[in-house]
CSV table of C-alpha atoms and ligand atoms in Angstrom, one decimal:
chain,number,residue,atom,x,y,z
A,1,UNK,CA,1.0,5.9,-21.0
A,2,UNK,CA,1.8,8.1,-23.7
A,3,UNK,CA,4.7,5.7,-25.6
A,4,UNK,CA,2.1,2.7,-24.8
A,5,UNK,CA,-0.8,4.6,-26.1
A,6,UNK,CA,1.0,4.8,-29.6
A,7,UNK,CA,-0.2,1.4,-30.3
A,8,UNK,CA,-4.1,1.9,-29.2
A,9,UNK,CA,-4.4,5.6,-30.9
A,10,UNK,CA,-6.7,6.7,-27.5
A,11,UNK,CA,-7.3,10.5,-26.7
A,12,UNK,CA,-6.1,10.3,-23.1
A,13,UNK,CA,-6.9,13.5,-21.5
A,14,UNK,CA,-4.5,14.2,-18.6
A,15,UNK,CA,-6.0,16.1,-15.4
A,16,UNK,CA,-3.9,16.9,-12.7
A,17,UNK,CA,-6.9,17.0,-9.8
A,18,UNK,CA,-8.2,13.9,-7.6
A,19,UNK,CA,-11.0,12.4,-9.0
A,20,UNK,CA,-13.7,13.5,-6.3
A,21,UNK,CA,-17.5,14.8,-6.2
A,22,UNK,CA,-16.2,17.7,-7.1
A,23,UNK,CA,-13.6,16.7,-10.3
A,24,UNK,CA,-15.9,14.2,-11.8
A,25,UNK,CA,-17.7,16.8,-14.5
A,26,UNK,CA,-14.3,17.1,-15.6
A,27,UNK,CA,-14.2,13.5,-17.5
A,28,UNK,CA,-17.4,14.9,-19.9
A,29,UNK,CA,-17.0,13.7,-23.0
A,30,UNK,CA,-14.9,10.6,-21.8
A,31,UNK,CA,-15.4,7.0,-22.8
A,32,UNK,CA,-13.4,5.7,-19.7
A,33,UNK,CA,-11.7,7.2,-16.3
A,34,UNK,CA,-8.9,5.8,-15.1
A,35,UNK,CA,-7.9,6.0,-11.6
A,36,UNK,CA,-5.2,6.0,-8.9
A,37,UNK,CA,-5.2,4.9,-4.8
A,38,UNK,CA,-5.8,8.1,-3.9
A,39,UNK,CA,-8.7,9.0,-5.9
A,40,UNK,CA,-12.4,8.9,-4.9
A,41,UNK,CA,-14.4,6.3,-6.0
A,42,UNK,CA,-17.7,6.4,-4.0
A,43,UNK,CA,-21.5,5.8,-5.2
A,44,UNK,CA,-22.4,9.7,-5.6
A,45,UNK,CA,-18.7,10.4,-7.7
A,46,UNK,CA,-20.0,6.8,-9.4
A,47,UNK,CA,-23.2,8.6,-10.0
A,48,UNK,CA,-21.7,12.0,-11.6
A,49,UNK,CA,-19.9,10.1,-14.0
A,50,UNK,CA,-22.3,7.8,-15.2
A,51,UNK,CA,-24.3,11.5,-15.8
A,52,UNK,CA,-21.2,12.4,-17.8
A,53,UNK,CA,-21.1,9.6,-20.0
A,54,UNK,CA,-18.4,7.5,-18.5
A,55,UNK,CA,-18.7,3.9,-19.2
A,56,UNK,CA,-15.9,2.3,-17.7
A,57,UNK,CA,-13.5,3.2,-14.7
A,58,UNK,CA,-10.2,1.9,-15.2
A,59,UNK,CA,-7.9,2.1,-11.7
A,60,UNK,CA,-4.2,2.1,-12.4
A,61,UNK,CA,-3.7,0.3,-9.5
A,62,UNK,CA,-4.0,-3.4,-7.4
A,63,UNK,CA,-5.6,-2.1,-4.5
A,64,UNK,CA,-9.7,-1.2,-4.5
A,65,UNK,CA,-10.2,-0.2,-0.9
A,66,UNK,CA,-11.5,3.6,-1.9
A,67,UNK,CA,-14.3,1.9,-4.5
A,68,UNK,CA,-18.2,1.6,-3.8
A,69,UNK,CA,-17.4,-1.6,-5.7
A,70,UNK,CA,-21.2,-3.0,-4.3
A,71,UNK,CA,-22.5,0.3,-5.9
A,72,UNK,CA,-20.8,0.1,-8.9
A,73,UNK,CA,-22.0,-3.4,-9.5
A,74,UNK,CA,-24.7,-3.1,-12.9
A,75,UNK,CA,-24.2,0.5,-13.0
A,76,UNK,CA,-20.7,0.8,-14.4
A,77,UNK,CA,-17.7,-1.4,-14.8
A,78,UNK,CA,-14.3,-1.1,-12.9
A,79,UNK,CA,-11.2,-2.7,-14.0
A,80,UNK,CA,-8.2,-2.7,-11.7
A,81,UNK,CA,-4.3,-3.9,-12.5
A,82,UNK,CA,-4.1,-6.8,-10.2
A,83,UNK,CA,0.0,-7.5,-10.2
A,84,UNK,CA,2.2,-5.0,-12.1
A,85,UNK,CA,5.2,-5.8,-9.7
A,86,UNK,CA,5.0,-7.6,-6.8
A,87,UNK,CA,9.1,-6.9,-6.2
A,88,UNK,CA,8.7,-2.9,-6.5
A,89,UNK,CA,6.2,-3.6,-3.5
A,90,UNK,CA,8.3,-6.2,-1.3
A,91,UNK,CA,11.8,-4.7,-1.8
A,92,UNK,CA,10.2,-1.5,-0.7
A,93,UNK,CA,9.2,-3.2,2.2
A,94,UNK,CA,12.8,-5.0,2.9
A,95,UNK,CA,14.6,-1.5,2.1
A,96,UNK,CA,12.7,0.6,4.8
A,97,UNK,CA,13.4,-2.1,7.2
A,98,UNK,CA,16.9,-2.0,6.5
A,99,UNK,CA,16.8,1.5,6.5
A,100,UNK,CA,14.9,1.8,9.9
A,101,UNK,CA,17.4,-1.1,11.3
A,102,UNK,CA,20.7,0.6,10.6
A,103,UNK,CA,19.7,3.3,10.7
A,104,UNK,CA,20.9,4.2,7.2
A,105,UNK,CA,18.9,7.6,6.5
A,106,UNK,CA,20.7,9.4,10.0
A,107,UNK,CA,24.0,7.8,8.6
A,108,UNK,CA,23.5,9.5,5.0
A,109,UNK,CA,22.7,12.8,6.8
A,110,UNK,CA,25.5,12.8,9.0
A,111,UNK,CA,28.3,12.3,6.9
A,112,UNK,CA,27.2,14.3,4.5
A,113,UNK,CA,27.7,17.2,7.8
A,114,UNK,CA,31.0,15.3,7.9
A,115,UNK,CA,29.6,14.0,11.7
A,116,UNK,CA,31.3,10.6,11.2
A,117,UNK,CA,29.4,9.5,15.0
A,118,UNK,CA,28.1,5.9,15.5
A,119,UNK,CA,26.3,7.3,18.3
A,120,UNK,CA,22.5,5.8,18.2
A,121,UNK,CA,22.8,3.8,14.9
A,122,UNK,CA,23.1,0.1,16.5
A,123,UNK,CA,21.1,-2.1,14.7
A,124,UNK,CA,20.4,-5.5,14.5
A,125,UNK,CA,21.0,-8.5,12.6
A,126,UNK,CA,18.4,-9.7,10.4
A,127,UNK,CA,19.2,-12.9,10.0
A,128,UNK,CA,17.9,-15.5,12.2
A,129,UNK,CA,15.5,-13.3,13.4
A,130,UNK,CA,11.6,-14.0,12.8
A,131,UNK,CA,9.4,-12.3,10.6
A,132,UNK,CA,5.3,-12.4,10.3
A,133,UNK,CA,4.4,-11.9,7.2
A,134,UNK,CA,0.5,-11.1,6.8
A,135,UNK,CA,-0.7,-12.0,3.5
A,136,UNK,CA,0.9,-14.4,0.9
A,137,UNK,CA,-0.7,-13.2,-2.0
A,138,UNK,CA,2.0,-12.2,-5.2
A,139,UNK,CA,3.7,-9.1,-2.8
A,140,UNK,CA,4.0,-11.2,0.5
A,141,UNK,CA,5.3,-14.4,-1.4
A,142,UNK,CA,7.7,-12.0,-2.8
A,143,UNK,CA,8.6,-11.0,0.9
A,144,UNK,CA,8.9,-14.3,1.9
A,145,UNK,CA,11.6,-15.4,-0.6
A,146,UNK,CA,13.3,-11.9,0.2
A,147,UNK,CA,13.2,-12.6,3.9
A,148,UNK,CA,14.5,-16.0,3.1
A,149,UNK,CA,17.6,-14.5,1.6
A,150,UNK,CA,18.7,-12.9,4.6
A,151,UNK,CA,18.4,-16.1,6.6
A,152,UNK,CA,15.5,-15.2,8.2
A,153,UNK,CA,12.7,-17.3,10.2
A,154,UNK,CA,9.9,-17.0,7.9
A,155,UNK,CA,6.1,-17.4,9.5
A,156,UNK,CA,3.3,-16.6,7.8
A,157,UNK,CA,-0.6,-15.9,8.3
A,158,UNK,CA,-3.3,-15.9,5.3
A,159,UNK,CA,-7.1,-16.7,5.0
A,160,UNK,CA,-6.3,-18.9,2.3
A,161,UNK,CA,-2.7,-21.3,2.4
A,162,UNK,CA,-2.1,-21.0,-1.3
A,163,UNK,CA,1.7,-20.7,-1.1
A,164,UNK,CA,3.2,-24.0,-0.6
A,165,UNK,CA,6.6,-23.2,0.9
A,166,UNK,CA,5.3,-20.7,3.2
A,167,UNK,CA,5.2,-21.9,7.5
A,168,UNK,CA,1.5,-21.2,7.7
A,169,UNK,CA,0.8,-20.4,11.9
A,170,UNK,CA,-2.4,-18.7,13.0
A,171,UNK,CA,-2.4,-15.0,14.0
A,172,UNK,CA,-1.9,-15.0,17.4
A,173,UNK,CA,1.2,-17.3,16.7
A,174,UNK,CA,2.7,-14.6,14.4
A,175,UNK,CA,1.9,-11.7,16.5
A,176,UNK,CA,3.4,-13.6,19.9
A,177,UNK,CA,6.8,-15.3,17.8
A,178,UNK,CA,7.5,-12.4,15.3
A,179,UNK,CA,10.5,-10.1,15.8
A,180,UNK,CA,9.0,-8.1,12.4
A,181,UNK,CA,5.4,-7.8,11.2
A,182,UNK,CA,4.9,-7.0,7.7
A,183,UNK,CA,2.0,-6.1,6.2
A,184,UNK,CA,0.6,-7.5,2.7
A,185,UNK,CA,-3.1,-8.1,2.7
A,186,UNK,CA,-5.6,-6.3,1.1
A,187,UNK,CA,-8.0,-3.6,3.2
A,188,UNK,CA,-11.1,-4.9,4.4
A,189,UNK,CA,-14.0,-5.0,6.7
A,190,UNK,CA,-11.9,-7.9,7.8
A,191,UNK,CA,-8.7,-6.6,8.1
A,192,UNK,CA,-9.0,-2.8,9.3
A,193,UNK,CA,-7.3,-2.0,12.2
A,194,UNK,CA,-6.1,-5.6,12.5
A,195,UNK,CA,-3.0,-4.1,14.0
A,196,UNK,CA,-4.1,-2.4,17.1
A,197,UNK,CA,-3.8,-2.2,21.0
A,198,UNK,CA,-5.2,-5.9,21.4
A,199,UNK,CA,-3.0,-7.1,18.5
A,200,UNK,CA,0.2,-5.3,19.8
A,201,UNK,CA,-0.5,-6.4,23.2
A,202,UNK,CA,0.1,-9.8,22.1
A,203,UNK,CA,3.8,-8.6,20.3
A,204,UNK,CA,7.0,-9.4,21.3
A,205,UNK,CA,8.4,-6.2,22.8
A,206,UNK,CA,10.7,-4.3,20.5
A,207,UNK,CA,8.6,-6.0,17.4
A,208,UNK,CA,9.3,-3.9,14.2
A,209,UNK,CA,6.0,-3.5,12.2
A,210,UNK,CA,6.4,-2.8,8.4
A,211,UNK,CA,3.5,-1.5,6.3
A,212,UNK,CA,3.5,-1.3,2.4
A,213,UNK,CA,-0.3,-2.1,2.1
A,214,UNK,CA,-2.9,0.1,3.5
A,215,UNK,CA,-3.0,2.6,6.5
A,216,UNK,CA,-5.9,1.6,7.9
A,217,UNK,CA,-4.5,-1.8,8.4
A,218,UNK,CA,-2.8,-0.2,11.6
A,219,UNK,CA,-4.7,1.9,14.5
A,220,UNK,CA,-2.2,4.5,13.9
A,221,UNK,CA,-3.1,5.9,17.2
A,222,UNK,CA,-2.9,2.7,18.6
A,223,UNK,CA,0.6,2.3,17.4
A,224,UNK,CA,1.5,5.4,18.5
A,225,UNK,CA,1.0,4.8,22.2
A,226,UNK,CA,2.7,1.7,21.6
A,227,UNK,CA,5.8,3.3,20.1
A,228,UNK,CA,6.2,6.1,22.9
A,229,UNK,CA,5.4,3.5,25.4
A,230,UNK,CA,8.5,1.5,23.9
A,231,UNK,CA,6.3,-1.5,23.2
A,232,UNK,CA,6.7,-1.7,19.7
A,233,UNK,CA,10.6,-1.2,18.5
A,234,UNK,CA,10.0,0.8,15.3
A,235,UNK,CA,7.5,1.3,12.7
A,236,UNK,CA,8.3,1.6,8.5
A,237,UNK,CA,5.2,3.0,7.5
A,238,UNK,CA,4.7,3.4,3.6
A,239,UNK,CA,1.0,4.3,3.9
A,240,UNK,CA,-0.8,6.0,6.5
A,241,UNK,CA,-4.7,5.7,7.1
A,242,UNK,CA,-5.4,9.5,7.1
A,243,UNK,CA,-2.5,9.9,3.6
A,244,UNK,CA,-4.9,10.7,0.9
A,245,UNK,CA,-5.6,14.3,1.7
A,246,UNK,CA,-1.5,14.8,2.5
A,247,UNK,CA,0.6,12.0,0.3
A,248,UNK,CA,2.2,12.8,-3.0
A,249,UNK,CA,1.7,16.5,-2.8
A,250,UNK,CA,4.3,18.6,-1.2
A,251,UNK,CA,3.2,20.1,2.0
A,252,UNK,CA,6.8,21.4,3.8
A,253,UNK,CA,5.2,24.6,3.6
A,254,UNK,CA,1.9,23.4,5.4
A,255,UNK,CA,0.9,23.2,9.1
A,256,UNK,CA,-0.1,20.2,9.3
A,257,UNK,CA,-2.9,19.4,11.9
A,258,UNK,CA,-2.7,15.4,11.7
A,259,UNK,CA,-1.2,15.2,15.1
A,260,UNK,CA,-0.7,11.6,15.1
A,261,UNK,CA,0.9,12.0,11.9
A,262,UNK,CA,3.3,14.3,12.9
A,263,UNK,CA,3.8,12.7,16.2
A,264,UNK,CA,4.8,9.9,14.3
A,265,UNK,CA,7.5,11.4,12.0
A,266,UNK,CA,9.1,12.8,14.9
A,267,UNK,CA,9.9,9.3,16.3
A,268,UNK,CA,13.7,8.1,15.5
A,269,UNK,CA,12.2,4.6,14.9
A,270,UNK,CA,9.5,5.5,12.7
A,271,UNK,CA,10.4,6.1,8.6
A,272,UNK,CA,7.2,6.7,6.1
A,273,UNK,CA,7.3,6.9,2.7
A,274,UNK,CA,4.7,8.5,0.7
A,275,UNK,CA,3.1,5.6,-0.7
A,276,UNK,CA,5.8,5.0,-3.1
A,277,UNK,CA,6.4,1.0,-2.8
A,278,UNK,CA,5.1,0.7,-6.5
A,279,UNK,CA,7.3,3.0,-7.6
A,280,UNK,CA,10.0,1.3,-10.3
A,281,UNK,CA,9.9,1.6,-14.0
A,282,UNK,CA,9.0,-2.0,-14.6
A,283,UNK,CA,5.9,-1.3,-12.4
A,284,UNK,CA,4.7,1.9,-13.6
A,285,UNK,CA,5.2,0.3,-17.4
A,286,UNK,CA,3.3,-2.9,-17.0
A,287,UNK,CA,0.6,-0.5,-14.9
A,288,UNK,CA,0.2,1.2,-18.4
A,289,UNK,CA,0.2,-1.6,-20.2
A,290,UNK,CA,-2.4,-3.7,-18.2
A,291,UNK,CA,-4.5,-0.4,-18.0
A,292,UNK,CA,-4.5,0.6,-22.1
A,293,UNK,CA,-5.2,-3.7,-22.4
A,294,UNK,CA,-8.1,-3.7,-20.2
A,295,UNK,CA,-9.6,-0.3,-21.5
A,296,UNK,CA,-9.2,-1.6,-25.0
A,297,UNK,CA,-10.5,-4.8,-23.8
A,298,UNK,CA,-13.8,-3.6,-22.9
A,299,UNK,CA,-14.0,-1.2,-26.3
A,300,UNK,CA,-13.1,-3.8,-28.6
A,301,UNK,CA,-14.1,-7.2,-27.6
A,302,UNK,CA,-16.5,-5.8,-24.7
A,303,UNK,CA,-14.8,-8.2,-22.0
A,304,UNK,CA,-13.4,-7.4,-18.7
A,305,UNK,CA,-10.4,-10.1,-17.7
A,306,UNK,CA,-9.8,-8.0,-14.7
A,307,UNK,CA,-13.0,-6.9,-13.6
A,308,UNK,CA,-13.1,-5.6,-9.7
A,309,UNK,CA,-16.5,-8.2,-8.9
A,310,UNK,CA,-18.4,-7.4,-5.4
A,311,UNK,CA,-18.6,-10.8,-4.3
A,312,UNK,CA,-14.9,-11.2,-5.0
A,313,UNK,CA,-14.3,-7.6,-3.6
A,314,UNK,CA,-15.1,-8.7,0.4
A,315,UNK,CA,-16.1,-4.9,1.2
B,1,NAI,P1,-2.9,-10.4,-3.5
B,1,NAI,O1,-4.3,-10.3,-3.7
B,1,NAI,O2,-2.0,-11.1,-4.4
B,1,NAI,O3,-2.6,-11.0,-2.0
B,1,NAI,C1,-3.3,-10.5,-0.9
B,1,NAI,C2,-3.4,-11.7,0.1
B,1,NAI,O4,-4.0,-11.3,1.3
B,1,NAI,C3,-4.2,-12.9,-0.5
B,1,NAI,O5,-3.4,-14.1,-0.4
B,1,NAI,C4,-5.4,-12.9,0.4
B,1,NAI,O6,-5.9,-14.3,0.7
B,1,NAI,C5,-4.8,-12.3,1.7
B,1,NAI,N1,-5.8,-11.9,2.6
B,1,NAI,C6,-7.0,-11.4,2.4
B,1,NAI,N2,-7.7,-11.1,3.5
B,1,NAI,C7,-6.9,-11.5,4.5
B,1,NAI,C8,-7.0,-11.5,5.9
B,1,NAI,N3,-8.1,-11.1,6.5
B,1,NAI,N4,-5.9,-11.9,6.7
B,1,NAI,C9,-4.8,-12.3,6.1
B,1,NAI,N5,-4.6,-12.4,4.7
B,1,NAI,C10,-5.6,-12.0,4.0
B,1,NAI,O7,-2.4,-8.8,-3.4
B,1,NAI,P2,-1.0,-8.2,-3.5
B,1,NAI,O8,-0.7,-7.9,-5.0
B,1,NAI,O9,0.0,-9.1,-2.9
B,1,NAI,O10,-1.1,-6.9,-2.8
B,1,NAI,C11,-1.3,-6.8,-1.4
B,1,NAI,C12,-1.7,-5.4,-1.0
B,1,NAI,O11,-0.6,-4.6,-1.2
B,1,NAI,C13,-2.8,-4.8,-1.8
B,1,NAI,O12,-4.1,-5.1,-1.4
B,1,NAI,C14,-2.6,-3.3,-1.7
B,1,NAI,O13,-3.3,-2.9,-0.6
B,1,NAI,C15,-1.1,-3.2,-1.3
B,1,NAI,N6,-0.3,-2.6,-2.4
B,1,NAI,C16,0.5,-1.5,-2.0
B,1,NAI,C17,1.3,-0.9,-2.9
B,1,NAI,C18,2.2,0.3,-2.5
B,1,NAI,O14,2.6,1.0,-3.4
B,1,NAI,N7,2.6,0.4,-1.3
B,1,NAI,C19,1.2,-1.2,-4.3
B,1,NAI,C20,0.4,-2.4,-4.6
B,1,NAI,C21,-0.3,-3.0,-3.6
């Protein structure tokens, strides 16, 4: 932001606490707020900063799941960074299911014990085998042609069929043929908990389920039983539905009382990653570009090219 902002000449004020009910005084004397994933964005913190003089809410981000967007609608405008890099995202994806495969992060601690054992790190090859993917929007496309790489059988669900090349099936189809699952639509009323005991009943045992999106696409207890029951063959998780109170701060030194969560970490075919699939240069710069544009945007020229709308928001 800061070699970006040398071009705009903005004050950016840098706070290091979630924007919440009980943060949102901090932005007084602030033309805009920007925003991140884990941040609270409901009516009443929507409320304390319209009090503090806030006029536009910029989130540094794709995703809009943790936004009263409805609320916000006539009170205050939000602005959102709707594709900074669709590869940081689906090569995240690809690497933890590499990862999880062959078991590459037990191989990297071994060795480095000099315990040179294959023991447990079978894997399987990738190609030939199918994989769902759930959303063909910039990340899944992405996905897709990654998938394709490795030889893979490529099927694919969407409400809309907007890429051409992709083997559109319906969902039952994917969940009953697909070897892997991943995950790249957005969080809905539509699509919470799409991944749970009925949807998992349908999977091929041993299915892999990947998740760069949003936790609450999964029933993580759900999963869970499906994972110790040996239904479901592993699980790359890099979001988790409960992550916002735990994810990016460091917590080794914290009991944590998410049972599920930790239930979860303790399985050998379960990685997570703290919400980290964004994270590459290219995406954190064209975040900061897209964010300084749209804030100067709205200041300057008083437009909004990538206004979060309600009716496009499907809340
Ligand atoms: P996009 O908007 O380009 O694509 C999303 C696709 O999901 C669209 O094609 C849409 O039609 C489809 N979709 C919507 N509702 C659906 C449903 N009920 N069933 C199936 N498909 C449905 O979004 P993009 O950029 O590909 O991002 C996808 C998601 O990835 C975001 O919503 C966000 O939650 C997540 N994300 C995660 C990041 C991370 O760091 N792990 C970073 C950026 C995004």
């Amino acid at each position: 932001f800061n070699i970006l902002n040398e071009q705009y000449g903005f004050e950016i004020r840098y706070i290091e606490a979630r924007l919440n009910e009980d943060t949102a005084m901090l932005s007084s004397g602030c033309n805009a707020v920007c925003a991140f994933v884990s941040d609270d964005v409901s009516k009443n913190v929507i409320d304390k900063l319209c009090d503090c003089g806030v006029r536009l809410i910029a989130m540094r981000c794709a995703g809009y799941n943790n936004v009263d967007v409805k609320y916000a609608e006539g009170k205050m405008p939000i602005v959102r960074v709707p594709a900074y890099s669709p590869y940081a995202v689906a090569e995240h994806a690809m690497a933890m299911l590499l990862t999880l495969n062959r078991r590459t992060h037990k191989a990297f601690l071994r060795t480095r014990d000099f315990n040179f054992s294959l023991n447990g790190l079978t894997g399987f090859d990738l190609h030939s085998k199918t994989v769902g993917v759930i959303g063909t929007g910039n990340i899944g496309s992405v996905f897709i042609d990654i998938c394709r790489g490795f030889g893979m059988n490529v099927l694919a669900y969407d409400i809309k069929k907007a890429n051409q090349k992709a083997d559109y099936v319906d969902i039952n189809t994917l969940f009953e043929k697909s070897d892997i699952i991943s995950l790249h639509c957005p969080l809905n009323q539509s699509t919470y908990h799409m991944i749970d005991k009925r949807s998992i009943s349908k999977m091929k045992k041993n299915a892999f389920i990947v998740n760069t999106s949003r936790g609450a696409l999964i029933d993580s207890e759900d999963l869970l039983d499906a994972l110790l029951n040996e239904k479901i063959g592993g699980a790359c998780l890099d979001v988790y539905e409960e992550e916002s109170e735990l994810f990016y701060e460091d917590n080794s030194e914290t009991i944590i009382k998410d049972s599920v969560l930790t239930r979860l970490i303790g399985l050998p075919n379960v990685i997570v990653t703290s919400h980290q699939g964004f994270l590459t240069r290219e995406a954190l710069s064209n975040i900061a570009s897209t964010t300084l544009e749209n804030i100067s945007e709205f200041f300057m020229e008083g437009s909004l090219t990538n206004k979060i709308r309600y009716n496009s928001a499907k809340n």
